[in-house]
Structures are given as C-alpha cells and as structure tokens.
Amino acid sequence: MADPELHRPHRMLRRRGAPMLLQRWAWLPAASALVLLLPVLFLHQGVEALPLSTRGRWMVDAVSGQRVKLRCVNWAAHMPAVVPEGLDKQPLDDIVARVAALGFNCVRLTWATYLFTRPRYENLTVAGSLSALGLDEAAAGLAANNPFVSALAVREAYAEVVRAIGEAGLMAVLDNHVSRPQWCCASNDGNGFFGDLFFDPEEWLRGLEAVATRFRGSPQVVGMSMRNELRGANQSEAAWRRYVTRGARTIHRANPDALIIVSGLSYDTDLSFLAARPLPSRFDDKLVLEAHWYSFGKREDWASRSPDRVCADAAREFENRAGFVTRGDDGSSWPLFVSEFGVDQRGTNRADNRFLSCFLAFAAERDLDWGMWALQGSYYWRNGQPGFAETYGVLDANWDLPRNPRFPERFRLIQGMLQDPDSQVPAYLIIYHPLSGQCLLADDTSNVVLGDCRSRSKWSYGGNGTAILSAESSLCLRTVGDGSPVVLSPSCSDDQSAWTMISSSGFRIAGMDAGGSRLCLQGSSGDSPTVETRQCPCLGDPICSENPQRQWFRFVPSNVVV
Ligand SMILES: *[C@@H]1O[C@H](CO)[C@@H](O)[C@H](O)[C@H]1NC(C)=O
Ligand SMILES: *[C@@H]1O[C@H](CO)[C@@H](O)[C@H](O)[C@H]1NC(C)=O
C-alpha cells in the first residue's frame, strides 16, 4: 500500500504517456467468539480443490476446471519486525478464524526479501526481533497470546502463519512486498524498482526461489505475488519485461503448482503497455496479472466533485490501465487480481466513502478477484510508533471486531461468485445499491425493498426506455410519484414503467411519473428498506452539495444459483 500523500499516479500517468459461500448465518454479530468460529466449519472451501490454474480471464481449480474466485484480505508481515502483524493481540488460530468468518477465502500474506535471503534472519527469534526494536509491550503480548510462536525463528513464524491459514480452510498468496523490511511504498524508498538501493534483482530472485521452494508442499499456497507496486524514477517497460520473465521462470521451476502473479508499473496501477504487446507466455496457465486501486491521487476530486463524474472517470482510467486485460475472448484475456484496494474503515473519510461505492459497483459488475487492504488493525511498529493503528484495517486495533460494523453487509455481494463460466443457469440481472451493499428484491408481499443480496430478486432489462421486469413474476417496476415507494405492477408498457440509465456513470436509473416528470430510483439513507423515486439532483453539476450515491444502482449480470 502506498502512502496516500506520496502516491501520485497522475503525474506518472502523464510521464509514461499512458491512456488515461453465502450462508445466512455468516452475518457477524458483535462479539461472540463462538459465532466467529462457527462459520469456519462450513465455509471450508478450496484447499482440496487446489492447485489453481488460469483459463482465459478466470482462475480455475486445476483438477475440475471450475472457477475459484479469490476474495482475499492482505495481512502484513513485511515490516521491520518481519513477523506477521497482530500475534501480540490475539491467538493465531482466532485470527484466521476471524478471516474466514468475515467471508474472505484467502490471505495475501506479505513478505520481505531479506527475511529469506539474509543470514541475519536465520536464527533470529520472534521475541528477539521485537526486543531488538525495543517493542517490549508487543513482545509481552505475543508471549501471552502465542507463546509457542514467540520462541520460533522469524522464518518459522511466517511458515506457522501459512500453516494456520491452510488449516482454517483459507488459501494463501505470498506477496513479495519489499526487499528491506519496512513500510511500503514510496517512489524513492529504495525498494521501488529493479536496481534501486535495496532492490538487487539477483537477491530478489533468490528470495522468490527460497519461498516458492519452501511452500511447494503446502497446497493452500495457491500463488505468489512476484513483487508489489513496482514504481519510481527507474521503472521502465523493458526492464519490467526482462525481470518479470526471470521471476516467472524462477517461481515456476521451484513450484510449478503456484499461480505467478505479476504487478504492473506505477504502483501497480498500469498494465496498459500490455495492450500493444501481451506477455509471450502464460507459463502453463499459471500467469495472473494484478492491479491496485485506491482513491489516492483523486482524493480532492472524490471529496468535492460530483461522484457520478469522478466515478465514471476513475472507472474508465482503471479500465484503460488494467481492467482491459480481462476483455476479449478466451484466447486474449488474462485473469486480473485486484490485489489491493481499501478505504479508511472508520467511515470518516469522505473521499474514501465515495470511492468505495464506485469500486464495489465495478467489482460486482466485472466479478473481479480481489484482495482488500488490510486485515491488520495495528502494527508492532510503523512510522516510528509502537502499536500504530491501521485505519484501513478490517479488524479493530485489538484484532477483535470489524472496525466498521457494517463491513459484512457492505461487502456481501462481491464476496460471492457472480459469474460462473460453466453455469447452466440463464443470465439475469441483480440490481445493486453499493451505498448500502444491498440488492433490490420483491418481498413476500410484493413490496420492492433493499435487502440482503443473498435473497436478491432476478431482473431483466432491455435498455433505455424499457421496463425492468422481475424474472420470477413478470411484474415490472413502476414509478408512482416523487417520494412514493416504487411498486411492482402488471402494466409494463406505458411511460411509468419505462426506465433509463442516466448520469455520466450510468449509475442512476430514472423513471417518469404520471405527469411526465423524471424521477430517480433512490434507496433509503437510514435503515428503512424502502425504495422510492425522487428528483435526481446534481446531474449536470461538476460540484454537488448533495451526495447522490443514495440514487446509485447498478445492473450486475449474474448466472449463479442463489
Ligand atoms: C544458526 O544456527 C545454526 C545452528 O546453531 C548454526 O549452524 C548457524 O551458523 C547459525 N546461522 C547464523 C547466520 O548465525
Ligand atoms: C535509480 O537507480 C540509480 C542507479 O542505480 C540509483 O542511484 C537511484 O537511487 C535509483 N532511484 C531510486 C528512486 O531508487
């Protein structure tokens, strides 16, 4: 993860000349450790279906060929202590149980090259590493919560976390995050590109080989992220191609089962150079591309300009720089793992809040594989501070509860599989409300409400000016009036049942009342599930004082049974 204030993709963009298991009980109530543990028994998925391969834009179980969707959370282990974070706060098995209970099926576990290449780390114990940094409180917490890890050498502790991830039924992607153990990423931190101060390419290759070899027999290790966020003044496409090829060969030789996951340039925001010249090899259907997507670099736009416009621009830019790789027929498309995205989980950052709705809609529509930044609620040591809190952490500073209590609800749709390349079920549309994370459904009494996406209704829509039909009842959505709930109706051929996608992002769905006034579908701002039609604010305005995201709905294609 780049520091927001240091991350300036815009500037680099100009320089490079690039074109711009869904069970009902998985809901996570407060506290109860028992409830946290229960879903693990049922969510157990994947490990027996490994290894993974690629097929066109999908990652699939190499044996059955069925799609496996990565929905990961990043867990930092690359910081100066070179110990996976949080072991001072909770027992390891409880942490991995929480990861599973929160609906993730995988962990992107970071590592620093030096941990596996430098003799200094060979016999260093976890307790010794924390003490050497003066982190006595963390050392005491670790000894109390994970006494057996405390005495392990730091490399063994890393392996112990990989083991626990597998035992919880989760997959692991091991991500080479930095060379020298430290916070990542800045343009001039010496870890940015091959040949930078701490980034010796030969040592990096030795590290890849050591890690790939060490975890070759661990089926939960489904892939290796070759290097996080390549960046900086020394980056070049030619060197990228050269080293990516060598890195891929190294991983593939040492562990032919592992997916080989490749970062783009400019903080992993740019794969655009592959449009003209794709990679020459898929390494026996193991090669996956990765990209990162944050609000950084557009923070002011997100905070102050019309979200419809900013989202449309951001999505187009992401598509041009990375998303395009998943397009095209199976012969030319590649899997894309959005291995980092994230927001301030406290919900107090306006730019991040707005960005998140945009991201969720895009991720659902394309059914992206993704990895969220981050699991950790705290660090042993970061920015000179012991116990530094991670506001982007899914877990709170005590690694106990979700920092954002609405987390499970908000992420539910993208935690499911929406597109199955082998489905026999006819395609249908989901109508998704990313602001709440809920989906449009007809309840038992045919009221149209927002509710849990696991009980979503299926819809069909023929495009602008046509009716939105329930696939189950052949009733359609109908506008009644400004401030009135939208209804399900059998009369589907007049103006009040015709709907048009408007606004630059295409997120707003407008109908018409009996008097011919245009009104937008709108979700409630509070806990009421009502869906009504209201006037559509801020359509043409670049600056918008209201947040129109209550009116954001997205047609999401799906073909999976719910
Ligand atoms: C680590 O410990 C082993 C066993 O005591 C020893 O042989 C080895 O030299 C040590 N490595 C370093 C780098 O000190
Ligand atoms: C780029 O490479 C040069 C020469 O190897 C090095 O001195 C410089 O520090 C590198 N730049 C960055 C940002 O690391």
PDB file of C-alpha atoms in Angstrom, residues 76 109 135 139 152 154 156 161 197 207 236 238 284 291 312 331 337 381 396 431 443 452 465 467 480 500:
ATOM      1  CA  ALA A  76       1.262  -7.550   6.542  1.00  0.00           C
ATOM      2  CA  LEU A 109       0.445 -12.548   3.148  1.00  0.00           C
ATOM      3  CA  LEU A 135       8.971  -3.343  21.380  1.00  0.00           C
ATOM      4  CA  ALA A 139       6.866  -8.975  22.875  1.00  0.00           C
ATOM      5  CA  LEU A 152      10.255 -19.544  16.913  1.00  0.00           C
ATOM      6  CA  VAL A 154      11.121 -15.420  12.350  1.00  0.00           C
ATOM      7  CA  GLU A 156       9.410 -20.403  11.115  1.00  0.00           C
ATOM      8  CA  VAL A 161       1.021 -18.448   9.876  1.00  0.00           C
ATOM      9  CA  LEU A 197      19.211   0.882  -3.494  1.00  0.00           C
ATOM     10  CA  GLY A 207      14.160 -14.882  -2.366  1.00  0.00           C
ATOM     11  CA  SER A 236      10.869   1.011 -17.474  1.00  0.00           C
ATOM     12  CA  ALA A 238      11.974  -3.038 -20.999  1.00  0.00           C
ATOM     13  CA  ASP A 284       1.404 -23.428 -18.372  1.00  0.00           C
ATOM     14  CA  ALA A 291      -3.553  -4.209 -10.146  1.00  0.00           C
ATOM     15  CA  ALA A 312     -17.034   7.494 -14.393  1.00  0.00           C
ATOM     16  CA  GLY A 331      -7.569 -16.523 -26.339  1.00  0.00           C
ATOM     17  CA  PHE A 337      -6.415  -9.944  -9.402  1.00  0.00           C
ATOM     18  CA  TRP A 381       5.864  -0.675  14.810  1.00  0.00           C
ATOM     19  CA  ASP A 396     -10.001  -3.004  15.137  1.00  0.00           C
ATOM     20  CA  ILE A 431     -29.942  -4.501  -9.101  1.00  0.00           C
ATOM     21  CA  ASP A 443     -40.502  -9.109  -0.531  1.00  0.00           C
ATOM     22  CA  ASP A 452     -29.633  -8.929   1.792  1.00  0.00           C
ATOM     23  CA  GLY A 465     -36.791   3.349 -22.292  1.00  0.00           C
ATOM     24  CA  ALA A 467     -39.351  -1.939 -18.453  1.00  0.00           C
ATOM     25  CA  VAL A 480     -45.768   6.273  -8.577  1.00  0.00           C
ATOM     26  CA  THR A 500     -33.494   4.962 -18.457  1.00  0.00           C
TER      27      THR A 500
END
